[in-house]
């Protein structure tokens, strides 16, 4: 597999590993037939309760056995199975095109997008989403199963690889368009998604500013959200290097230099990284959003398997 580019063949192969991420059993609120249990009462596959007939009830739901025994009309109610809309917000902004080992964060994000998208096929969900980058964005309305998945993956490959070429042109002094912000993407997602949707945000969250947090809170009111943070090992800690070298670093606003060979410099860098990680966890906890971390420095599937083993107490 390439560490820099993404191919549709690579992303299609994740269809065979999709079962490894089927862990979501949350009740859905959508209005279509599918693989999630809805709290909405009606005709369906799973019996919920039996109560007295009320005006407007479907006469086909009358329980004649209980009605005959009690002398009062009773109806059976069922929990309907519902299909849910799943949206992937894939962040391919400038900070994602970085990698110190194994692969770029952007490439790992594309692979994770494929794995999560294929998992929805087994739950009969519709898949759509928004892909944002430095040179534009793409909105995809949810479509049924494989059609929606392939639409998402094809656009992911196209936008990711196109940006690699455009970044090379931009470095030669060409004009660079204004990138789509994370706050802007979340605002678009609020308009695009239906109430009760499952939203998966794949990003490094380096651009999670106050505006983005506000939109995130509004989205969470009526939807289920999972945050998948993609990070590079070098963003969390500096390697121990004996040589006297200086590395340029930036948090997106301020720029500076660090010396991996200096213990004091490494400690300050580590403290700053820990503070940023703690702040992100607090934001996600505040809004009740499940937060997952995925490193770009090792195999995606190995990390998913390790997470599963930890959750099972192995």
Short mmCIF file of C-alpha atoms in Angstrom, two decimals:
data_model
loop_
_atom_site.label_atom_id
_atom_site.label_comp_id
_atom_site.label_asym_id
_atom_site.label_seq_id
_atom_site.Cartn_x
_atom_site.Cartn_y
_atom_site.Cartn_z
CA UNK A 1 0.00 0.00 0.00
CA UNK A 2 1.16 3.51 -0.80
CA UNK A 3 2.06 5.84 2.05
CA UNK A 4 1.25 8.95 0.03
CA UNK A 5 -1.48 8.21 -2.52
CA UNK A 6 -4.81 6.36 -2.25
CA UNK A 7 -6.30 3.90 -4.74
CA UNK A 8 -9.87 2.68 -5.07
CA UNK A 9 -8.59 -0.92 -5.08
CA UNK A 10 -7.08 -0.47 -1.62
CA UNK A 11 -10.27 1.03 -0.23
CA UNK A 12 -12.45 -1.71 -1.72
CA UNK A 13 -10.41 -4.37 0.09
CA UNK A 14 -11.74 -3.12 3.43
CA UNK A 15 -15.11 -4.64 2.59
CA UNK A 16 -13.68 -7.94 3.85
CA UNK A 17 -12.69 -6.48 7.25
CA UNK A 18 -15.85 -4.45 7.81
CA UNK A 19 -17.30 -6.85 10.39
CA UNK A 20 -14.48 -5.89 12.77
CA UNK A 21 -16.03 -2.48 13.45
CA UNK A 22 -19.67 -3.51 13.85
CA UNK A 23 -20.15 -2.38 17.42
CA UNK A 24 -22.86 0.26 17.26
CA UNK A 25 -26.26 -0.79 18.66
CA UNK A 26 -27.76 2.62 19.27
CA UNK A 27 -31.49 3.02 18.64
CA UNK A 28 -32.19 4.90 15.44
CA UNK A 29 -34.83 7.54 14.90
CA UNK A 30 -34.95 7.57 11.10
CA UNK A 31 -38.15 6.81 9.23
CA UNK A 32 -37.06 4.12 6.73
CA UNK A 33 -37.05 0.33 7.06
CA UNK A 34 -33.67 -1.13 7.95
CA UNK A 35 -31.45 -2.70 10.56
CA UNK A 36 -31.88 -0.52 13.66
CA UNK A 37 -34.57 -0.73 16.31
CA UNK A 38 -36.60 2.46 16.61
CA UNK A 39 -38.38 3.68 19.75
CA UNK A 40 -41.28 4.60 17.44
CA UNK A 41 -44.23 2.26 17.98
CA UNK A 42 -45.85 0.65 14.98
CA UNK A 43 -46.03 -2.50 12.90
CA UNK A 44 -42.67 -4.25 12.73
CA UNK A 45 -40.68 -7.35 13.55
CA UNK A 46 -40.24 -7.17 17.33
CA UNK A 47 -43.13 -7.24 19.83
CA UNK A 48 -43.07 -4.33 22.26
CA UNK A 49 -46.26 -4.26 24.35
CA UNK A 50 -50.02 -4.79 24.38
CA UNK A 51 -52.39 -1.96 25.35
CA UNK A 52 -56.04 -0.96 24.99
CA UNK A 53 -57.22 0.15 21.58
CA UNK A 54 -57.08 3.90 20.95
CA UNK A 55 -58.80 5.86 18.16
CA UNK A 56 -56.56 5.82 15.10
CA UNK A 57 -54.90 2.45 15.86
CA UNK A 58 -54.62 0.01 12.96
CA UNK A 59 -57.36 -2.61 13.37
CA UNK A 60 -54.89 -5.20 12.01
CA UNK A 61 -52.94 -4.85 15.25
CA UNK A 62 -55.88 -5.95 17.45
CA UNK A 63 -55.03 -8.88 19.73
CA UNK A 64 -58.26 -10.89 19.45
CA UNK A 65 -57.23 -13.42 22.09
CA UNK A 66 -56.80 -10.82 24.86
CA UNK A 67 -59.81 -8.89 23.56
CA UNK A 68 -62.01 -11.99 23.87
CA UNK A 69 -60.68 -12.79 27.34
CA UNK A 70 -61.06 -9.29 28.82
CA UNK A 71 -64.04 -8.01 26.88
CA UNK A 72 -62.06 -4.90 25.96
CA UNK A 73 -60.24 -4.23 22.69
CA UNK A 74 -56.45 -4.55 22.95
CA UNK A 75 -53.74 -3.92 20.34
CA UNK A 76 -50.25 -5.30 19.90
CA UNK A 77 -47.48 -2.74 19.43
CA UNK A 78 -44.14 -3.49 17.81
CA UNK A 79 -40.76 -1.77 17.66
CA UNK A 80 -40.09 -1.14 14.02
CA UNK A 81 -36.72 -1.69 12.44
CA UNK A 82 -35.45 1.51 10.89
CA UNK A 83 -32.77 2.38 8.39
CA UNK A 84 -30.44 5.13 9.53
CA UNK A 85 -28.54 7.72 7.53
CA UNK A 86 -24.80 7.64 8.11
CA UNK A 87 -22.64 10.65 7.28
CA UNK A 88 -18.85 10.72 7.12
CA UNK A 89 -17.15 14.08 7.48
CA UNK A 90 -13.66 13.51 6.09
CA UNK A 91 -11.13 16.26 6.78
CA UNK A 92 -8.41 16.46 4.10
CA UNK A 93 -7.17 19.92 5.03
CA UNK A 94 -3.52 20.90 4.87
CA UNK A 95 -2.51 19.60 8.32
CA UNK A 96 -3.66 16.09 7.35
CA UNK A 97 -1.00 15.82 4.64
CA UNK A 98 1.74 15.01 7.13
CA UNK A 99 3.39 11.78 8.16
CA UNK A 100 6.65 10.94 9.91
CA UNK A 101 6.30 7.15 9.65
CA UNK A 102 4.22 4.48 7.89
CA UNK A 103 1.84 6.83 5.96
CA UNK A 104 0.36 10.31 5.76
CA UNK A 105 -2.45 11.17 8.16
CA UNK A 106 -4.61 11.92 5.13
CA UNK A 107 -4.01 8.42 3.71
CA UNK A 108 -4.84 6.79 7.05
CA UNK A 109 -8.00 8.90 7.20
CA UNK A 110 -9.07 7.67 3.75
CA UNK A 111 -8.49 4.06 4.77
CA UNK A 112 -10.50 4.55 7.96
CA UNK A 113 -13.29 6.15 5.90
CA UNK A 114 -13.41 3.01 3.74
CA UNK A 115 -13.46 0.65 6.73
CA UNK A 116 -16.29 2.52 8.47
CA UNK A 117 -18.25 2.94 5.24
CA UNK A 118 -18.14 -0.77 4.41
CA UNK A 119 -19.32 -1.55 7.94
CA UNK A 120 -22.56 0.31 7.24
CA UNK A 121 -23.40 -2.10 4.42
CA UNK A 122 -23.87 -4.90 6.94
CA UNK A 123 -26.37 -2.73 8.83
CA UNK A 124 -28.37 -1.71 5.73
CA UNK A 125 -27.70 1.99 6.32
CA UNK A 126 -27.52 4.74 3.72
CA UNK A 127 -24.12 6.42 3.39
CA UNK A 128 -23.31 10.01 2.51
CA UNK A 129 -21.10 12.77 3.78
CA UNK A 130 -18.84 15.74 3.21
CA UNK A 131 -15.18 15.73 2.17
CA UNK A 132 -13.31 18.96 2.80
CA UNK A 133 -9.87 20.03 1.62
CA UNK A 134 -7.64 22.94 0.78
CA UNK A 135 -8.91 23.16 -2.79
CA UNK A 136 -12.63 22.61 -2.37
CA UNK A 137 -15.20 20.28 -0.86
CA UNK A 138 -17.70 17.64 -1.93
CA UNK A 139 -21.18 16.99 -0.52
CA UNK A 140 -22.69 13.53 -0.99
CA UNK A 141 -26.32 12.78 -0.24
CA UNK A 142 -26.91 9.39 1.41
CA UNK A 143 -27.53 6.50 -0.96
CA UNK A 144 -28.33 2.87 -0.33
CA UNK A 145 -25.54 0.52 0.68
CA UNK A 146 -22.87 -0.20 -1.96
CA UNK A 147 -23.89 2.63 -4.27
CA UNK A 148 -23.43 5.18 -1.50
CA UNK A 149 -20.18 3.58 -0.36
CA UNK A 150 -18.61 3.58 -3.82
CA UNK A 151 -19.71 7.17 -4.38
CA UNK A 152 -17.98 8.19 -1.13
CA UNK A 153 -14.81 6.21 -1.84
CA UNK A 154 -14.44 7.39 -5.43
CA UNK A 155 -14.76 11.02 -4.39
CA UNK A 156 -12.30 10.40 -1.53
CA UNK A 157 -9.66 9.02 -3.89
CA UNK A 158 -10.24 11.78 -6.46
CA UNK A 159 -10.04 14.68 -3.99
CA UNK A 160 -7.13 13.26 -1.98
CA UNK A 161 -4.86 12.58 -4.95
CA UNK A 162 -5.83 15.75 -6.78
CA UNK A 163 -4.75 17.78 -3.77
CA UNK A 164 -1.31 16.15 -3.83
CA UNK A 165 -0.78 17.54 -7.33
CA UNK A 166 -2.31 20.91 -6.50
CA UNK A 167 -0.13 21.28 -3.42
CA UNK A 168 2.92 20.82 -5.64
CA UNK A 169 1.63 23.58 -7.94
CA UNK A 170 0.85 25.83 -4.96
CA UNK A 171 4.42 25.44 -3.70
CA UNK A 172 5.59 26.91 -7.03
CA UNK A 173 3.86 30.19 -6.25
CA UNK A 174 0.47 29.60 -7.82
CA UNK A 175 -2.64 31.08 -6.22
CA UNK A 176 -4.22 28.90 -3.54
CA UNK A 177 -8.02 29.11 -3.00
CA UNK A 178 -9.46 29.59 0.46
CA UNK A 179 -9.85 26.17 2.13
CA UNK A 180 -13.12 24.90 3.60
CA UNK A 181 -12.98 25.22 7.40
CA UNK A 182 -14.07 22.51 9.80
CA UNK A 183 -16.69 24.91 11.19
CA UNK A 184 -18.03 25.48 7.68
CA UNK A 185 -18.22 21.75 7.02
CA UNK A 186 -20.10 21.12 10.26
CA UNK A 187 -22.53 23.91 9.34
CA UNK A 188 -23.13 22.29 5.95
CA UNK A 189 -23.61 18.94 7.64
CA UNK A 190 -26.35 20.36 9.88
CA UNK A 191 -28.26 21.33 6.73
CA UNK A 192 -27.56 18.06 4.94
CA UNK A 193 -28.26 15.45 7.62
CA UNK A 194 -31.57 14.23 8.97
CA UNK A 195 -32.43 14.08 12.66
CA UNK A 196 -31.30 10.80 14.22
CA UNK A 197 -28.36 10.34 11.87
CA UNK A 198 -25.05 8.72 12.77
CA UNK A 199 -22.16 11.09 12.05
CA UNK A 200 -18.51 10.03 11.95
CA UNK A 201 -15.95 12.85 11.87
CA UNK A 202 -12.48 11.83 10.69
CA UNK A 203 -9.93 14.58 11.32
CA UNK A 204 -6.87 15.59 13.31
CA UNK A 205 -9.11 18.28 14.91
CA UNK A 206 -6.31 20.85 14.80
CA UNK A 207 -8.87 23.30 13.41
CA UNK A 208 -11.55 22.70 16.04
CA UNK A 209 -12.00 26.36 16.93
CA UNK A 210 -14.86 27.99 18.88
CA UNK A 211 -17.07 28.22 15.77
CA UNK A 212 -16.55 24.54 15.01
CA UNK A 213 -17.32 23.59 18.61
CA UNK A 214 -20.59 25.53 18.47
CA UNK A 215 -21.68 23.67 15.33
CA UNK A 216 -20.58 20.38 16.89
CA UNK A 217 -22.78 21.02 19.92
CA UNK A 218 -25.77 21.85 17.71
CA UNK A 219 -25.27 18.68 15.66
CA UNK A 220 -25.04 16.52 18.77
CA UNK A 221 -28.45 17.64 20.02
CA UNK A 222 -30.28 15.50 17.46
CA UNK A 223 -27.69 13.04 16.17
CA UNK A 224 -25.15 10.48 17.29
CA UNK A 225 -21.56 11.59 16.68
CA UNK A 226 -18.26 9.74 16.79
CA UNK A 227 -14.95 11.58 16.55
CA UNK A 228 -12.05 9.70 14.97
CA UNK A 229 -8.87 11.62 15.64
CA UNK A 230 -5.99 10.88 13.25
CA UNK A 231 -2.59 11.72 14.72
CA UNK A 232 1.04 11.25 13.82
CA UNK A 233 3.40 9.90 16.53
CA UNK A 234 5.63 12.95 16.08
CA UNK A 235 2.73 15.19 17.14
CA UNK A 236 2.60 13.54 20.57
CA UNK A 237 6.28 13.26 21.43
CA UNK A 238 9.73 13.95 20.00
CA UNK A 239 12.19 11.13 19.27
CA UNK A 240 15.41 10.89 21.26
CA UNK A 241 18.12 12.15 18.91
CA UNK A 242 21.69 12.65 20.06
CA UNK A 243 22.61 14.89 17.14
CA UNK A 244 22.32 18.65 17.63
CA UNK A 245 19.47 19.40 15.19
CA UNK A 246 16.56 21.83 15.20
CA UNK A 247 13.09 21.04 13.88
CA UNK A 248 10.59 23.65 12.76
CA UNK A 249 7.19 23.27 14.48
CA UNK A 250 3.86 25.07 14.35
CA UNK A 251 0.46 24.83 16.02
CA UNK A 252 -1.20 26.51 13.05
CA UNK A 253 -0.77 29.99 14.50
CA UNK A 254 2.65 30.24 16.09
CA UNK A 255 5.93 28.94 14.68
CA UNK A 256 9.12 27.92 16.41
CA UNK A 257 11.94 25.39 16.68
CA UNK A 258 12.59 22.41 18.96
CA UNK A 259 15.74 20.38 19.57
CA UNK A 260 15.05 16.62 19.94
CA UNK A 261 18.54 16.18 21.35
CA UNK A 262 17.77 18.47 24.28
CA UNK A 263 15.85 16.86 27.18
CA UNK A 264 14.34 20.15 28.31
CA UNK A 265 13.08 20.89 24.81
CA UNK A 266 11.55 17.42 24.54
CA UNK A 267 9.80 17.81 27.89
CA UNK A 268 8.26 21.16 26.94
CA UNK A 269 7.10 19.71 23.64
CA UNK A 270 5.57 16.73 25.44
CA UNK A 271 3.77 18.95 27.95
CA UNK A 272 2.32 21.10 25.17
CA UNK A 273 1.13 17.99 23.27
CA UNK A 274 -0.44 16.51 26.43
CA UNK A 275 -2.32 19.74 27.15
CA UNK A 276 -3.75 19.81 23.61
CA UNK A 277 -4.86 16.17 23.84
CA UNK A 278 -6.47 16.73 27.22
CA UNK A 279 -8.31 19.79 25.91
CA UNK A 280 -9.69 17.78 22.96
CA UNK A 281 -10.86 14.97 25.25
CA UNK A 282 -12.62 17.49 27.49
CA UNK A 283 -14.45 18.99 24.51
CA UNK A 284 -15.66 15.58 23.36
CA UNK A 285 -16.72 14.61 26.89
CA UNK A 286 -18.58 17.90 27.30
CA UNK A 287 -20.76 17.14 24.29
CA UNK A 288 -21.07 13.41 24.93
CA UNK A 289 -19.16 12.46 21.78
CA UNK A 290 -17.28 9.17 21.59
CA UNK A 291 -13.63 9.91 20.91
CA UNK A 292 -11.32 7.42 19.17
CA UNK A 293 -7.64 7.89 18.36
CA UNK A 294 -5.95 6.36 15.31
CA UNK A 295 -2.24 6.71 14.64
CA UNK A 296 -0.90 7.18 11.12
CA UNK A 297 2.27 5.44 12.26
CA UNK A 298 0.98 1.85 12.18
CA UNK A 299 -1.50 -0.51 10.55
CA UNK A 300 -5.13 0.60 10.79
CA UNK A 301 -6.49 -2.93 11.16
CA UNK A 302 -4.02 -3.77 13.94
CA UNK A 303 -5.17 -0.72 15.88
CA UNK A 304 -8.85 -1.63 15.45
CA UNK A 305 -8.16 -5.16 16.66
CA UNK A 306 -6.21 -3.86 19.67
CA UNK A 307 -9.11 -1.56 20.59
CA UNK A 308 -11.49 -4.48 20.42
CA UNK A 309 -9.28 -6.63 22.62
CA UNK A 310 -9.01 -3.87 25.23
CA UNK A 311 -12.77 -3.40 25.28
CA UNK A 312 -13.17 -7.14 25.89
CA UNK A 313 -10.61 -7.05 28.69
CA UNK A 314 -8.03 -9.21 26.92
#
